[in-house]
XYZ file of C-alpha atoms in Angstrom:
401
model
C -7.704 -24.909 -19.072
C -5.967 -27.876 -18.262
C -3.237 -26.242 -16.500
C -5.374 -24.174 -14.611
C -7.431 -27.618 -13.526
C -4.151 -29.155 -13.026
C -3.060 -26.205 -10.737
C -6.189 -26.267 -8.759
C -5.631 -29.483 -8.088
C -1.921 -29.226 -6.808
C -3.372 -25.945 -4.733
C -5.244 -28.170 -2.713
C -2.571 -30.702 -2.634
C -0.097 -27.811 -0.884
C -2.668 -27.220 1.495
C -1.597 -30.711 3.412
C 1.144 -29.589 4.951
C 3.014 -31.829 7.208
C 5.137 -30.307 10.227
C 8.977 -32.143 10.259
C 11.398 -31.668 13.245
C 14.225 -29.311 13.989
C 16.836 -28.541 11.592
C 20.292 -29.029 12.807
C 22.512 -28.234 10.680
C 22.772 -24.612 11.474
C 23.491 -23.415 15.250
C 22.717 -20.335 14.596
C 19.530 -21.129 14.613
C 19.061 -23.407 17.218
C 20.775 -21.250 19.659
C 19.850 -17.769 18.395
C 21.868 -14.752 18.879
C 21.055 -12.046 21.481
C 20.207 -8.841 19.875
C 20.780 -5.554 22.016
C 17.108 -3.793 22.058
C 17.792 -0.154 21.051
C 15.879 2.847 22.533
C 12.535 2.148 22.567
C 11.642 5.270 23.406
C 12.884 6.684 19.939
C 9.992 6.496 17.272
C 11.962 8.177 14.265
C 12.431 4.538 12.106
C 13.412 1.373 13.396
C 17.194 0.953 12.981
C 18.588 -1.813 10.528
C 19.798 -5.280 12.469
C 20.102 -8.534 12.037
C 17.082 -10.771 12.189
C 17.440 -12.651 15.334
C 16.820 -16.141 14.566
C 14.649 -17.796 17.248
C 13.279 -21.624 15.325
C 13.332 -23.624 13.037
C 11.999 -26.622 11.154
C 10.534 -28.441 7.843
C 7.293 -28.998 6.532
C 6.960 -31.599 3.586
C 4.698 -29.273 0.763
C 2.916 -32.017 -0.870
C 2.901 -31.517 -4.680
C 0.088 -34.585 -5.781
C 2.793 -36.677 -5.769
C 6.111 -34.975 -4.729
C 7.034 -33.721 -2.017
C 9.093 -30.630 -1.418
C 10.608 -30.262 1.314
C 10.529 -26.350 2.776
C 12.197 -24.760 5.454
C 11.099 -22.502 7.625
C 12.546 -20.204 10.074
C 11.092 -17.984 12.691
C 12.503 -14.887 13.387
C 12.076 -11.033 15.595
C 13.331 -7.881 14.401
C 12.347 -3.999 15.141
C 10.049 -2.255 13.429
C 7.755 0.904 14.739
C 4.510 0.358 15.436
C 1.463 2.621 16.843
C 0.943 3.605 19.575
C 4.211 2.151 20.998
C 7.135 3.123 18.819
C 9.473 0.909 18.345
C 9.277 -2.589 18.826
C 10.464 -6.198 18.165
C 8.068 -8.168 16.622
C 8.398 -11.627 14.788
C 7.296 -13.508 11.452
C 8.525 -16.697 9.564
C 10.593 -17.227 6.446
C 10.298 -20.328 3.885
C 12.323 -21.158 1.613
C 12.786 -24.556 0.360
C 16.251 -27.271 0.838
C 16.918 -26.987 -2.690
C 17.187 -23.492 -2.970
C 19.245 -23.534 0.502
C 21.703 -25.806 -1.165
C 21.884 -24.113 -4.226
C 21.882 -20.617 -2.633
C 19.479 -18.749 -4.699
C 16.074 -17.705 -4.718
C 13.894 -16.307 -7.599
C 13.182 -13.408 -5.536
C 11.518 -12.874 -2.202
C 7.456 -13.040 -2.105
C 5.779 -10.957 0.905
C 2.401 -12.754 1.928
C 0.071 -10.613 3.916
C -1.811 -12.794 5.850
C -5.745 -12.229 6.068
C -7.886 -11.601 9.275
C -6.951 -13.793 12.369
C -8.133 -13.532 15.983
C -6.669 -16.661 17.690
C -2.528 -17.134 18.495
C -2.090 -20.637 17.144
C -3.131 -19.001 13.574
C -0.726 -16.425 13.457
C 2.257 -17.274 10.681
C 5.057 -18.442 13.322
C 2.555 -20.784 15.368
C 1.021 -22.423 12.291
C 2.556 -24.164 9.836
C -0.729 -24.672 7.434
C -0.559 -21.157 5.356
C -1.455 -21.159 2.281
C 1.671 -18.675 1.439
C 3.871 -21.206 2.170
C 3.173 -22.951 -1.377
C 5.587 -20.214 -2.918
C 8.263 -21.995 -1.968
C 7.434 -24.360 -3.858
C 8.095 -22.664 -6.715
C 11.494 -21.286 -5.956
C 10.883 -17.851 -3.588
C 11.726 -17.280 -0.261
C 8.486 -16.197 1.444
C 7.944 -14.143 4.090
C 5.040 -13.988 6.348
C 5.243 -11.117 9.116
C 2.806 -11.815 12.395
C 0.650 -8.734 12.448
C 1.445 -6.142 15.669
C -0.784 -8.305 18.315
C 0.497 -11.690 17.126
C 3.433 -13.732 18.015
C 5.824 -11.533 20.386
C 3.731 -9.031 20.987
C 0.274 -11.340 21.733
C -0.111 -9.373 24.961
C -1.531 -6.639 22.814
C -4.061 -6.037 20.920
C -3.888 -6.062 17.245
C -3.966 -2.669 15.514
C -6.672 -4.350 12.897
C -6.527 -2.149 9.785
C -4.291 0.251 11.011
C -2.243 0.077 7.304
C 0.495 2.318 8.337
C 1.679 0.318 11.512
C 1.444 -2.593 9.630
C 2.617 -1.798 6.309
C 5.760 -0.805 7.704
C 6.065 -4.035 9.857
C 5.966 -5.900 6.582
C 8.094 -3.781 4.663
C 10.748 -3.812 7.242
C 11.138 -7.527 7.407
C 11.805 -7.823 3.709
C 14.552 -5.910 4.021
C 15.716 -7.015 6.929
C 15.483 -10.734 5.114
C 17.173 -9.113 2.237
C 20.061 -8.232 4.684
C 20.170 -11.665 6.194
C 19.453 -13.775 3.124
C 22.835 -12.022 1.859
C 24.608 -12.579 4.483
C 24.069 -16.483 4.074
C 25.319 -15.884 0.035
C 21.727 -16.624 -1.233
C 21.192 -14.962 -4.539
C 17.518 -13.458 -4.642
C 17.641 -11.391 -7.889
C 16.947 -8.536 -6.617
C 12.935 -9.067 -6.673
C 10.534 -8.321 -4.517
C 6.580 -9.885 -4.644
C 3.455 -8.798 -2.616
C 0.663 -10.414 -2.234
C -2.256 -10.407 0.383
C -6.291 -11.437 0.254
C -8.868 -9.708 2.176
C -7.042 -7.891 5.071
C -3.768 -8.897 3.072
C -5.440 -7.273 0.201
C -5.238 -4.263 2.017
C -2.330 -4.483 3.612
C -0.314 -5.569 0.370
C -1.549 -2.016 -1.443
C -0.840 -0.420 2.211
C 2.899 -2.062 1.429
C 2.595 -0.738 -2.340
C 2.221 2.851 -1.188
C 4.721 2.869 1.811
C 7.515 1.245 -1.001
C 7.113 4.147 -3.261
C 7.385 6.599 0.050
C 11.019 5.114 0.687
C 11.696 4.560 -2.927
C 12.248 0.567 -2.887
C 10.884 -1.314 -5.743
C 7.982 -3.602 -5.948
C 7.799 -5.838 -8.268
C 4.390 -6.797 -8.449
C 2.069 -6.376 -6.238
C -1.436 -9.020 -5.867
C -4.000 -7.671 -3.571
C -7.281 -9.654 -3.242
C -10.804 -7.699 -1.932
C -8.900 -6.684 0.094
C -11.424 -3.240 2.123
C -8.889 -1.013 0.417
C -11.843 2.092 1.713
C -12.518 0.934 5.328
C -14.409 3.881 6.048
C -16.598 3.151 3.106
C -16.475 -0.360 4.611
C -17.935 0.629 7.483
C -20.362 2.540 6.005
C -21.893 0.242 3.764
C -22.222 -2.130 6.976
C -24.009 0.926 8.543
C -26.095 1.790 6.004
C -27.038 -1.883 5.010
C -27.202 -2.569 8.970
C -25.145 -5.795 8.688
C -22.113 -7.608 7.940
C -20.775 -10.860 6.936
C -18.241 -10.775 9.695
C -19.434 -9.920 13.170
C -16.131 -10.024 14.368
C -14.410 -7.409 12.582
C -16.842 -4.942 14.163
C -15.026 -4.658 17.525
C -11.989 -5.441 15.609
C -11.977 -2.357 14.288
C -12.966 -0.533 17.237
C -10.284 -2.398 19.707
C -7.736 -1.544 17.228
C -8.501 1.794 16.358
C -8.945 2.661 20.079
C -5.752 1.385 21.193
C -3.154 2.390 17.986
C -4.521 6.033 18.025
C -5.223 6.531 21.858
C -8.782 7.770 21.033
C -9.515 6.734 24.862
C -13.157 5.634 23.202
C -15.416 3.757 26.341
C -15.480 0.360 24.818
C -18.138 -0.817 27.534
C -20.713 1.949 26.785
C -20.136 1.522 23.252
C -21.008 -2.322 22.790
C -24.203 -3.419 23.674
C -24.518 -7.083 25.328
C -23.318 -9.499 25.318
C -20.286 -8.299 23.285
C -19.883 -5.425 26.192
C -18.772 -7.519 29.026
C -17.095 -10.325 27.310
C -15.011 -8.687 24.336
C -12.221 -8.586 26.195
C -12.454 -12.143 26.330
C -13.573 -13.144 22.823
C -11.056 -10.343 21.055
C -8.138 -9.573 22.984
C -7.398 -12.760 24.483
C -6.696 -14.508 21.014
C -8.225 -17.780 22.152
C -11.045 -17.380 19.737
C -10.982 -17.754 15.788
C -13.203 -15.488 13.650
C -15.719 -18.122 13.306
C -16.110 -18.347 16.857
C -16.383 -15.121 17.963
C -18.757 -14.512 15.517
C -21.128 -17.215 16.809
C -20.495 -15.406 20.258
C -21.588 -12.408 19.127
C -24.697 -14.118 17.768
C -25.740 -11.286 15.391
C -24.700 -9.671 12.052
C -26.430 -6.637 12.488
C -24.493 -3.234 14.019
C -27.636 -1.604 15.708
C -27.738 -5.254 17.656
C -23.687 -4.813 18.584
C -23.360 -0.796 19.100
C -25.317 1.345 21.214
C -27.677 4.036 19.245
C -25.585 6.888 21.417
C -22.257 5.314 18.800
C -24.390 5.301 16.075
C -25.568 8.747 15.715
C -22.957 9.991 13.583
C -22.753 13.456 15.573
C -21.235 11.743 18.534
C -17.463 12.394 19.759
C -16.885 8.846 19.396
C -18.373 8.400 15.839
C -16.507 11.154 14.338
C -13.110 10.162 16.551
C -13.380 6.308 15.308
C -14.432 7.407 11.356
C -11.647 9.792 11.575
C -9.002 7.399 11.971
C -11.190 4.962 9.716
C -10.401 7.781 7.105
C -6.693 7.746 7.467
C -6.583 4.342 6.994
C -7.866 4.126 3.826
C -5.987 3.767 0.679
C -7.926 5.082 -1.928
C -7.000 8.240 -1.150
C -3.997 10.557 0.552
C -1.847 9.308 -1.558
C -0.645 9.212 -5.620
C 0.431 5.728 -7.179
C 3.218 6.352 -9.611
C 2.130 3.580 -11.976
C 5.292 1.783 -12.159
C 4.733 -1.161 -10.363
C 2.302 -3.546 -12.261
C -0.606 -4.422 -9.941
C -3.293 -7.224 -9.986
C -6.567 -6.894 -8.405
C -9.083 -9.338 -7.567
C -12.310 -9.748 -6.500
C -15.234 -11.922 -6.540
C -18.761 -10.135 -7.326
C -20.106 -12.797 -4.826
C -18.042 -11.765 -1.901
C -20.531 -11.775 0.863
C -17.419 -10.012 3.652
C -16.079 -7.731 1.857
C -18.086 -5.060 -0.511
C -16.997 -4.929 -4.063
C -16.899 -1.290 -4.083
C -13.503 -1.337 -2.322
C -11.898 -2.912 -5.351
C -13.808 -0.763 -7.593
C -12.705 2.386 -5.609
C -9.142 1.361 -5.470
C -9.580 0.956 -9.800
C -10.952 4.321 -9.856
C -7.721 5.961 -7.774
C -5.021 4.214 -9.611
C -6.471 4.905 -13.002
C -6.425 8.460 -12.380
C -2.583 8.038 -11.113
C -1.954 6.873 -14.109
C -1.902 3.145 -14.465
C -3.325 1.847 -17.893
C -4.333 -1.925 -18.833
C -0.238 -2.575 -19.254
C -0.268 -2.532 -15.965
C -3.290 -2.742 -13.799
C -5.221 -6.247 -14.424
C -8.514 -6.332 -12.896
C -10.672 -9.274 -12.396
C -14.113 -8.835 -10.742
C -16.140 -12.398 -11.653
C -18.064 -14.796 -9.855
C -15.514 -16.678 -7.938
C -18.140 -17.747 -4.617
C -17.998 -16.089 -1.582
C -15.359 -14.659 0.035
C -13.687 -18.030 1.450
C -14.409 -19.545 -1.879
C -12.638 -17.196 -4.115
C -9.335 -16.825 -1.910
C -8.629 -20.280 -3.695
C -9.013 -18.835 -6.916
C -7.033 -15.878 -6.180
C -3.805 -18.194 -4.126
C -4.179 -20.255 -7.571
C -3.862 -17.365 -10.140
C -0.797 -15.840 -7.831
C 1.014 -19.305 -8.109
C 0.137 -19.300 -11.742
C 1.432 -15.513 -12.481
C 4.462 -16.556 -10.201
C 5.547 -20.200 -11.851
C 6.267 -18.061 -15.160
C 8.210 -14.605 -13.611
């Protein structure tokens, strides 16, 4: 228990995170190589390049008393994404000096970041992620901005649309497998994934895509994470509320715009969300906290017009659809090799427990057994509250791989 109070304690300590200048020592970076786009017209897989290098910098990763210095380095590559096809979107590596200098890694951890709405919080604008604390610990970590986020903020972000995004993910890992290589960095050959709430879902999204194209996880750490978002939805529909007002048009936005479902946003929202979430969503000046003050409500029947509500509609059945697709607890078998954690607090008050009992359910009947499925479902706090707990027991699990 000491350990673990010791830990919590250098958790928090990470979380001060100090931004350093340039670094110099590598022009590559500083003047970044021009990458030819390919056909963007072509949607059968993104093609394999080099990661085109486009910053760099420090931040000092304050360990109570130490500091460890961690590099980080921005970067675009192509992936495919809905509704566009292929596309060049961007994310940020860290790895820390003293791994750079002695050119190996313990393996390469994937963070999945949870729900943003505002630029400056996306991974290669903001230095402060708590994913960053990997590297710490020996990993180079790699933190993809979401389709909507970084070089492609003039969009909107396909919230929840796990395909498009699982494959974004995916194909930076490779991609810093490829470049990590190339540099003579050793990273064993492993592969992490973690992600809490829409990480949690996107990490499992990453789990199943892996095992489509055969590469190896080698653990995977999703916290509640709304593995079932059309269960999601309808407990908020049922229960007539939610704990995050925002995620409401998120989900609409995003659906609308990945699968063309040409849905009439304006008739659909009542006001004031109708005329301003435009504004509030797509123009990522807002965080999540803010645009659910906006809003001013929790409960759907105050954000949606009855007309979307009735569950007969075109635009109810054309929105669940899609909500259907996206979820992971089914379309899909596990084949139980990877060992998975999942973790959830019973006092979540965002994101309905019944997501990580679901996903329990479907991997259990794939196969996975206690050797390799851990499950904790305890009292952690709310939602904000336990994604401490669950960064802490990930930087546990990962000081002892």
């Amino acid at each position: 228990m000491r350990r673990f109070s010791f830990l919590f304690i250098l958790l928090a300590g990470i979380m001060l995170l100090s931004c350093g200048g340039g670094n110099d020592d590598d022009a590559n970076i500083i003047n970044p190589p021009v990458v030819t786009d390919p056909d963007t017209t072509k949607t059968d897989g993104a093609s394999v390049q080099s990661l085109e290098l486009a910053d760099s910098g420090y931040i000092n990763s304050y360990l109570v008393l130490k500091s460890v210095s961690v590099e980080y380095f921005d970067v675009r590559y192509y992936s495919v994404a809905l509704p566009v096809g292929k596309v060049k979107v961007s994310g940020r590596i860290y790895i820390s000096k003293d791994c750079m200098t002695s050119k190996s890694v313990k393996g390469i951890v994937l963070a999945d970041h949870y729900t943003i709405t505002k630029e400056s919080q996306c991974p290669t604008e903001d230095t402060n992620y708590y994913e960053s604390m990997f590297a710490t610990l020996g990993y180079a970590v790699v933190v993809p901005d979401y389709y909507g986020f970084g070089v492609t903020k003039d969009y909107p972000q396909t919230y929840l649309c796990e395909e498009t995004t699982a494959r974004q993910c995916l194909d930076m890992v490779k991609q810093t497998q490829n470049w990590l290589k190339k540099r003579k960095i050793d990273t064993a050959g492993k592969v992490y994934n973690i992600g809490y709430s829409q990480g949690g879902a996107v990490a499992m999204a990453v789990q199943r895509r892996a095992e489509a194209e055969g590469m190896t996880i080698d653990k995977t750490y999703a916290g509640a994470g709304p593995y079932d978002v059309d269960g999601t939805y309808t407990y908020m529909e049922k229960h007539d509320d939610t704990g995050i007002p925002a995620v409401v048009p998120l989900m609409l936005i995003g659906m609308n715009y990945a699968y063309k479902l040409n849905l009439d946003l304006p008739k659909i929202f009542k006001e004031p969300l109708a005329s301003n979430y435009a504004d509030w969503v797509n123009s990522k000046n807002y965080t999540v906290t803010e645009i659910n003050h906006k809003i001013g409500t929790s409960r759907l029947s105050n954000m949606l017009q009855p007309e979307f509500l009735d569950s007969t509609s075109a635009a109810n059945i054309s929105f669940r659809k899609m909500l259907k697709v996206n979820s992971l607890i089914s379309g899909w078998t596990a084949k139980a090799k990877t060992p998975i954690y999942l973790f959830h607090s019973t006092e979540d008050d965002i994101v309905p427990t019944l997501n990580t009992y679901e996903m329990e359910k479907k991997l259990r009947a794939d196969g996975y057994t206690d050797k390799n499925l851990t499950v904790e479902t305890l009292p952690w706090g709310t939602h904000s509250t336990a994604l401490l707990a669950f960064y802490l027991k990930c930087y546990y699990d990962l000081m002892d791989q």
